CSV table of C-alpha atoms in Angstrom, one decimal:
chain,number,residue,atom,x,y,z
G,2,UNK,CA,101.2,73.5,107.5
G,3,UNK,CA,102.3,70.1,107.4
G,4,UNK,CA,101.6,70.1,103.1
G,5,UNK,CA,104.1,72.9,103.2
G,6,UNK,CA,106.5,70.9,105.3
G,7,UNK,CA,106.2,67.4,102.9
G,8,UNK,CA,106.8,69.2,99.9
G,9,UNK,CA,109.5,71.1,100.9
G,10,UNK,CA,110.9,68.2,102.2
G,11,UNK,CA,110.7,66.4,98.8
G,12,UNK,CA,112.1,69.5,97.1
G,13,UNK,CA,115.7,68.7,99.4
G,14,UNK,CA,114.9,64.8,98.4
G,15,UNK,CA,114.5,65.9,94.8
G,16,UNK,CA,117.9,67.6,94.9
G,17,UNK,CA,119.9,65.3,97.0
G,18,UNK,CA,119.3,62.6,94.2
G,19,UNK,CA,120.7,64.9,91.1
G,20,UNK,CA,123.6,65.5,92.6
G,21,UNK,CA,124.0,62.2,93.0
G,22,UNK,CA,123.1,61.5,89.2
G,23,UNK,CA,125.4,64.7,88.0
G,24,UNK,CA,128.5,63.0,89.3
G,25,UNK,CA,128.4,60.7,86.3
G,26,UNK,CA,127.4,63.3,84.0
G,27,UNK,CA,129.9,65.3,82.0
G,28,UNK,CA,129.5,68.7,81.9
G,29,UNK,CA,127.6,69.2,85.1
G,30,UNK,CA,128.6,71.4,88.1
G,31,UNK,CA,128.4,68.9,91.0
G,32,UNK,CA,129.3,71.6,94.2
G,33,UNK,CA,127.0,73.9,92.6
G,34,UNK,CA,124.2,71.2,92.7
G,35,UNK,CA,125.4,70.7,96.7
G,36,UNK,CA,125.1,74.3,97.4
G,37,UNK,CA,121.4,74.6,95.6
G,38,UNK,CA,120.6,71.8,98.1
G,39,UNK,CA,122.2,73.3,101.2
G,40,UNK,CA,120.7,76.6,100.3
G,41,UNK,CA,117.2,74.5,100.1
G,42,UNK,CA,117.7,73.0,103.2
G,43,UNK,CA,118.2,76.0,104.6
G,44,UNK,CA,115.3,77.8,103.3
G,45,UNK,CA,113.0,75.1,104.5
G,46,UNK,CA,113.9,75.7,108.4
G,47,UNK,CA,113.3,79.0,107.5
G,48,UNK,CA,110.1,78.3,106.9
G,49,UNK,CA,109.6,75.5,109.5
G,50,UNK,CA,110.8,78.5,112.1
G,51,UNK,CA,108.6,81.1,110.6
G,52,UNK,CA,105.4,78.8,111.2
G,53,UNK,CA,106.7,77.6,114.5
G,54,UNK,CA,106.7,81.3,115.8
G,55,UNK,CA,103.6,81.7,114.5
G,56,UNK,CA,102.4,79.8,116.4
G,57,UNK,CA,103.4,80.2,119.2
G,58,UNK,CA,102.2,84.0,118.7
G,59,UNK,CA,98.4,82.7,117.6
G,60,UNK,CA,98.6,79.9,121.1
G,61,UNK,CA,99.6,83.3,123.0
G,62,UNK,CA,96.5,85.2,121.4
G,63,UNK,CA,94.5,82.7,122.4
G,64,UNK,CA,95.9,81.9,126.1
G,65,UNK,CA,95.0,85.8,126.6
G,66,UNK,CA,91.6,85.5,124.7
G,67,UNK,CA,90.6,82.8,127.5
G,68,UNK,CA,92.2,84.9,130.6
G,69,UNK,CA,90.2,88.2,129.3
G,70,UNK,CA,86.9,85.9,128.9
G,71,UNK,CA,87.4,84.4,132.2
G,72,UNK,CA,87.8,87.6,134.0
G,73,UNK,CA,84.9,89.2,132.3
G,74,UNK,CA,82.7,86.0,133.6
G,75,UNK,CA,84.2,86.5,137.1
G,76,UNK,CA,83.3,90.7,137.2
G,77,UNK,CA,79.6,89.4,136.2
G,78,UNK,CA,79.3,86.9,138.7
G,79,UNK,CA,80.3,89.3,141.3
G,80,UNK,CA,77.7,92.3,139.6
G,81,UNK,CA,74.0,92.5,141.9
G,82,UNK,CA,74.5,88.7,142.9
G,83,UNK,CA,71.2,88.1,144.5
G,84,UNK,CA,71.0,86.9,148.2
G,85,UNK,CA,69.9,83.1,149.7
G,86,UNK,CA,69.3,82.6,153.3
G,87,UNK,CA,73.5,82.2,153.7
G,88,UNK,CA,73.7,85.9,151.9
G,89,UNK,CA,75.1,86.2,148.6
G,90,UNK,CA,75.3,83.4,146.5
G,91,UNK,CA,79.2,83.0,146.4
G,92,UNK,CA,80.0,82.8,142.8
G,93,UNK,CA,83.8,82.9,143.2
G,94,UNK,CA,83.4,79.0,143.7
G,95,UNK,CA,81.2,78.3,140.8
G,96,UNK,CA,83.2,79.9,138.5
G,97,UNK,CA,86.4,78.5,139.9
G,98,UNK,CA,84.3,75.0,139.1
G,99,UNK,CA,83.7,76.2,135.7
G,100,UNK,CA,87.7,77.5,135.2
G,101,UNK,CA,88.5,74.4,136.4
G,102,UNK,CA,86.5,72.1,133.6
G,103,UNK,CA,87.5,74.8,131.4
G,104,UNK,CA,91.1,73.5,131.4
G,105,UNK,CA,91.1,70.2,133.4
G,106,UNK,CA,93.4,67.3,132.6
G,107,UNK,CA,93.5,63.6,132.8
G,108,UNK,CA,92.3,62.6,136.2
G,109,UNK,CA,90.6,65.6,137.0
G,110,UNK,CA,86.9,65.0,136.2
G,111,UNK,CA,84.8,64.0,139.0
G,112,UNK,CA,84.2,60.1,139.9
G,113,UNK,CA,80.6,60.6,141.9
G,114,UNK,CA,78.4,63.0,139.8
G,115,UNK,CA,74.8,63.7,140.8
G,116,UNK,CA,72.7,65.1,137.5
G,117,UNK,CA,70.7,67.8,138.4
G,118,UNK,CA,68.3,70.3,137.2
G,119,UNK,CA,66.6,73.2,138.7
G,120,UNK,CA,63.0,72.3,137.7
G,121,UNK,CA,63.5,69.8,140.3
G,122,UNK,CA,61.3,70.3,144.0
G,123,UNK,CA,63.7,72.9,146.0
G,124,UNK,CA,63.0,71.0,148.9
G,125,UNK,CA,64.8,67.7,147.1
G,126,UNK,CA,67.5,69.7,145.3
G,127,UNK,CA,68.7,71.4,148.8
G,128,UNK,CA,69.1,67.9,150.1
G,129,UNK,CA,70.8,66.4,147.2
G,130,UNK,CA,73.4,69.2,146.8
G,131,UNK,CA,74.2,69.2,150.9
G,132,UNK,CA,74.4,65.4,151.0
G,133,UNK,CA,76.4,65.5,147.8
G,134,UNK,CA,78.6,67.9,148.9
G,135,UNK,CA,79.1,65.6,152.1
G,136,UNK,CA,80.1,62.4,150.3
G,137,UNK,CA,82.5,64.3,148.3
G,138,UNK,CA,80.7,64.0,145.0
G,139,UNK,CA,79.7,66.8,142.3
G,140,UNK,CA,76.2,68.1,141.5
G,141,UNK,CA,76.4,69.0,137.8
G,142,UNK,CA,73.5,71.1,136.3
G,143,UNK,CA,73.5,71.5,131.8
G,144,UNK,CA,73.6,75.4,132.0
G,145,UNK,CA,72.1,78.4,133.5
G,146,UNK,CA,68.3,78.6,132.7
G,147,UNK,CA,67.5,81.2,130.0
G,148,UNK,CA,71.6,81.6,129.7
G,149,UNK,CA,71.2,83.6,132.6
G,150,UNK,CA,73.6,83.6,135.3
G,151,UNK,CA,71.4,86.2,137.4
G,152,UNK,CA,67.9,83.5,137.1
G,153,UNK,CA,70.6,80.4,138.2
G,154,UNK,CA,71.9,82.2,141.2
G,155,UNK,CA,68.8,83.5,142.4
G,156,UNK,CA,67.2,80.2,142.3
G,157,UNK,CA,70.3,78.2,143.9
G,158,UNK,CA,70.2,80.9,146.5
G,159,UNK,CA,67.1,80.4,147.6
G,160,UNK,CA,68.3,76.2,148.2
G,161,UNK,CA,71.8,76.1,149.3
G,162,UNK,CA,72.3,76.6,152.7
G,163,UNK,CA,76.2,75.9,153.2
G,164,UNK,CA,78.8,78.3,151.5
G,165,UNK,CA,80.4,75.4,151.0
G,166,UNK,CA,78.7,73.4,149.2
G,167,UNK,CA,79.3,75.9,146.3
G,168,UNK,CA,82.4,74.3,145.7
G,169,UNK,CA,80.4,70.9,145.1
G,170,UNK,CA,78.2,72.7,142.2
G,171,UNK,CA,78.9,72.6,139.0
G,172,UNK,CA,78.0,73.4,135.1
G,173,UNK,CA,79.2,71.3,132.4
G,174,UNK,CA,76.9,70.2,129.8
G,175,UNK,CA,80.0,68.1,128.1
G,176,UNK,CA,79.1,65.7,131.2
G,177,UNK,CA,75.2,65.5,130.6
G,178,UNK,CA,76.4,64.3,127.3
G,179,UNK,CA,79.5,61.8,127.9
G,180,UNK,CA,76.8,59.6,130.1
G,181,UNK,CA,73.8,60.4,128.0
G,182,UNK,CA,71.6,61.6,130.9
G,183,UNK,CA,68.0,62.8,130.0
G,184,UNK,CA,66.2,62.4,132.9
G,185,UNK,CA,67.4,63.8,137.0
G,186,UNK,CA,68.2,63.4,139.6
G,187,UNK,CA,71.1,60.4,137.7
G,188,UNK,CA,73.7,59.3,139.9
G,189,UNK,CA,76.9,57.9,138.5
G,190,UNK,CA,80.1,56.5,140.1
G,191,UNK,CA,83.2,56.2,138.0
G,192,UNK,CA,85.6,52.9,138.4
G,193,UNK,CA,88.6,55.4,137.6
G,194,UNK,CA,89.9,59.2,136.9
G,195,UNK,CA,89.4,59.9,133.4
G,196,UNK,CA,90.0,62.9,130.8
G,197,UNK,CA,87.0,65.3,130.4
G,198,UNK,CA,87.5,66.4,127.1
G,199,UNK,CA,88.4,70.3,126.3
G,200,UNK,CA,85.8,71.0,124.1
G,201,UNK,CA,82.0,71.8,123.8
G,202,UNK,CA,81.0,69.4,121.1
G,203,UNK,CA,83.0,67.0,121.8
G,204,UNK,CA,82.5,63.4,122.9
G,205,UNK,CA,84.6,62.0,126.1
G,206,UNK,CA,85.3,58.4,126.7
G,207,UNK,CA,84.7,57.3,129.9
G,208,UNK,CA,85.5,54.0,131.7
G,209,UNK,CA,83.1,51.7,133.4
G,210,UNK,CA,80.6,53.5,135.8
G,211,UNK,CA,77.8,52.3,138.1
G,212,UNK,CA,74.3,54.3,137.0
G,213,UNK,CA,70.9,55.1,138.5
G,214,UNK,CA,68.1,57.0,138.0
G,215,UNK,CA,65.2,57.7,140.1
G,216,UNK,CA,63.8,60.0,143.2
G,217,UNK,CA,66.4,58.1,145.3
G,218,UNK,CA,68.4,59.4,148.6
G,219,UNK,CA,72.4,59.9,147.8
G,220,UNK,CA,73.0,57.5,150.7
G,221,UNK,CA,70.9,55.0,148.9
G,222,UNK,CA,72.0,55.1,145.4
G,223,UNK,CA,76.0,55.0,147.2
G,224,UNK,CA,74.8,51.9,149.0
G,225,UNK,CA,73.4,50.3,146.1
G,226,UNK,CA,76.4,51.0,144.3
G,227,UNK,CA,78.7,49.5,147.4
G,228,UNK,CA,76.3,46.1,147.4
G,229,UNK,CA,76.8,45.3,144.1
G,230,UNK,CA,80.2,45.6,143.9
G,231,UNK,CA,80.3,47.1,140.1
G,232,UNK,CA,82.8,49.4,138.7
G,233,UNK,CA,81.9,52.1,140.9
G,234,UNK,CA,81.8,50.5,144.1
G,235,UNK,CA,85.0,51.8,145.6
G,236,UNK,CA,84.1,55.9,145.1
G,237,UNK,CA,80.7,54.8,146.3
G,238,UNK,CA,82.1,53.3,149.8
G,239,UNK,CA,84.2,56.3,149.9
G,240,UNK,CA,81.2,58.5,149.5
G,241,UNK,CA,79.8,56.3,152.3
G,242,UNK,CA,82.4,56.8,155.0
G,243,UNK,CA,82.7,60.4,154.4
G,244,UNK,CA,79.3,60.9,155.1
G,245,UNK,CA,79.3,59.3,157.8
G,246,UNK,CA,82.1,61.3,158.8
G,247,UNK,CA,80.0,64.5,158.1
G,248,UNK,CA,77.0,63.2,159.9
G,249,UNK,CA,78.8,61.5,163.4
């Protein structure tokens, strides 16, 4: 779009400098010259309108492509969800996560992430996703195992306890690869907010972050954090105090 913008651009430069050359030219029509060049002008906002609406029509499309795509994953979720020991795996708050990093802003990604994976011992994983879920933080998974969302919640049913700690579960794999995990559990706590980027394939920037790897407690890998006073030492004595809040 924008080559079509410059050269119609140069077209009105183009003009606007021989009428000012045909005023010292015999024989040439100078106000026809202007109105070629307002007529120009005026077919090049045309244009510039033409696109604009566009595009506006294609950004509509696609606003309702994404809507209709999120619905359909929400009428899945909710089809023969299998049951844990709380009852049926409540989807409504993992796909809220998933809407959620679907469209999330500046600020919005988590700042204490836990890196799991469900090959891990259940035993472990139902501790790490209640603790987790206690300190406030996020326990991210890569994706559903054989891209099935049936095999992820009949597994995550069988470990989660707590309705709510649903809303502390998520699926992103864009986060998996903006820290370069490759082994879990990995804890990481954030010095700051920061933008998760939109895409699937692309690359986010994050700022400076405390990491650890290893068969380690949540509480421990948030105290470590807190002792050494890195850049993720503040969320980390957050985490702290509102675990200790959750466990009086």
């Amino acid at each position: 779009m924008r080559v079509y913008l410059w050269a119609s651009a140069a077209l009105l430069g183009i003009a606007g400098i021989s009428a000012v050359l045909a005023q010292s030219v015999d024989g040439i029509d100078v106000q026809a010259i202007k109105k070629r060049s307002a007529e120009l002008q005026a077919d090049a906002e045309a244009f510039v309108n033409q696109v604009k609406d566009r595009g506006d029509a294609f950004r509509e499309d696609a606003a309702k492509a994404g809507d209709a795509g999120m619905a359909n994953m929400q009428r899945v979720a909710k089809s023969d969800l299998p049951k844990g020991p709380a009852g049926p795996v409540d989807f409504d708050e993992i796909v809220a996560g998933a809407a959620s990093n679907a469209t999330t802003g500046k600020g919005d990604a988590p700042q204490f992430i836990v890196f799991a994976s469900l090959s891990m011992p259940p035993r472990s994983l139902k501790t790490l996703i209640g603790d987790t879920a206690k300190a406030g933080g996020v326990v991210v998974f890569r994706g559903f195992p054989n891209n099935s969302m049936k095999e992820f919640a009949t597994a995550l049913g069988k470990i989660v306890d707590r309705q709510d700690d649903f809303a502390n579960v998520g699926i992103d794999p864009r986060l998996f690869r903006a820290f370069n995990v490759q082994a879990v559990p990995t804890y990481v706590a954030v010095s700051s907010d920061f933008d998760l980027c939109a895409g699937f394939s692309c690359q986010t920037k994050v700022p400076p972050y405390d990491r650890m790897v290893g068969n380690v407690s949540v509480q421990y890998a948030l105290e470590q954090f807190a002792k050494e006073h890195g850049p993720g030492a503040r969320v980390a004595a957050v985490g702290l105090s509102n675990m200790r809040k959750a466990n009086p």
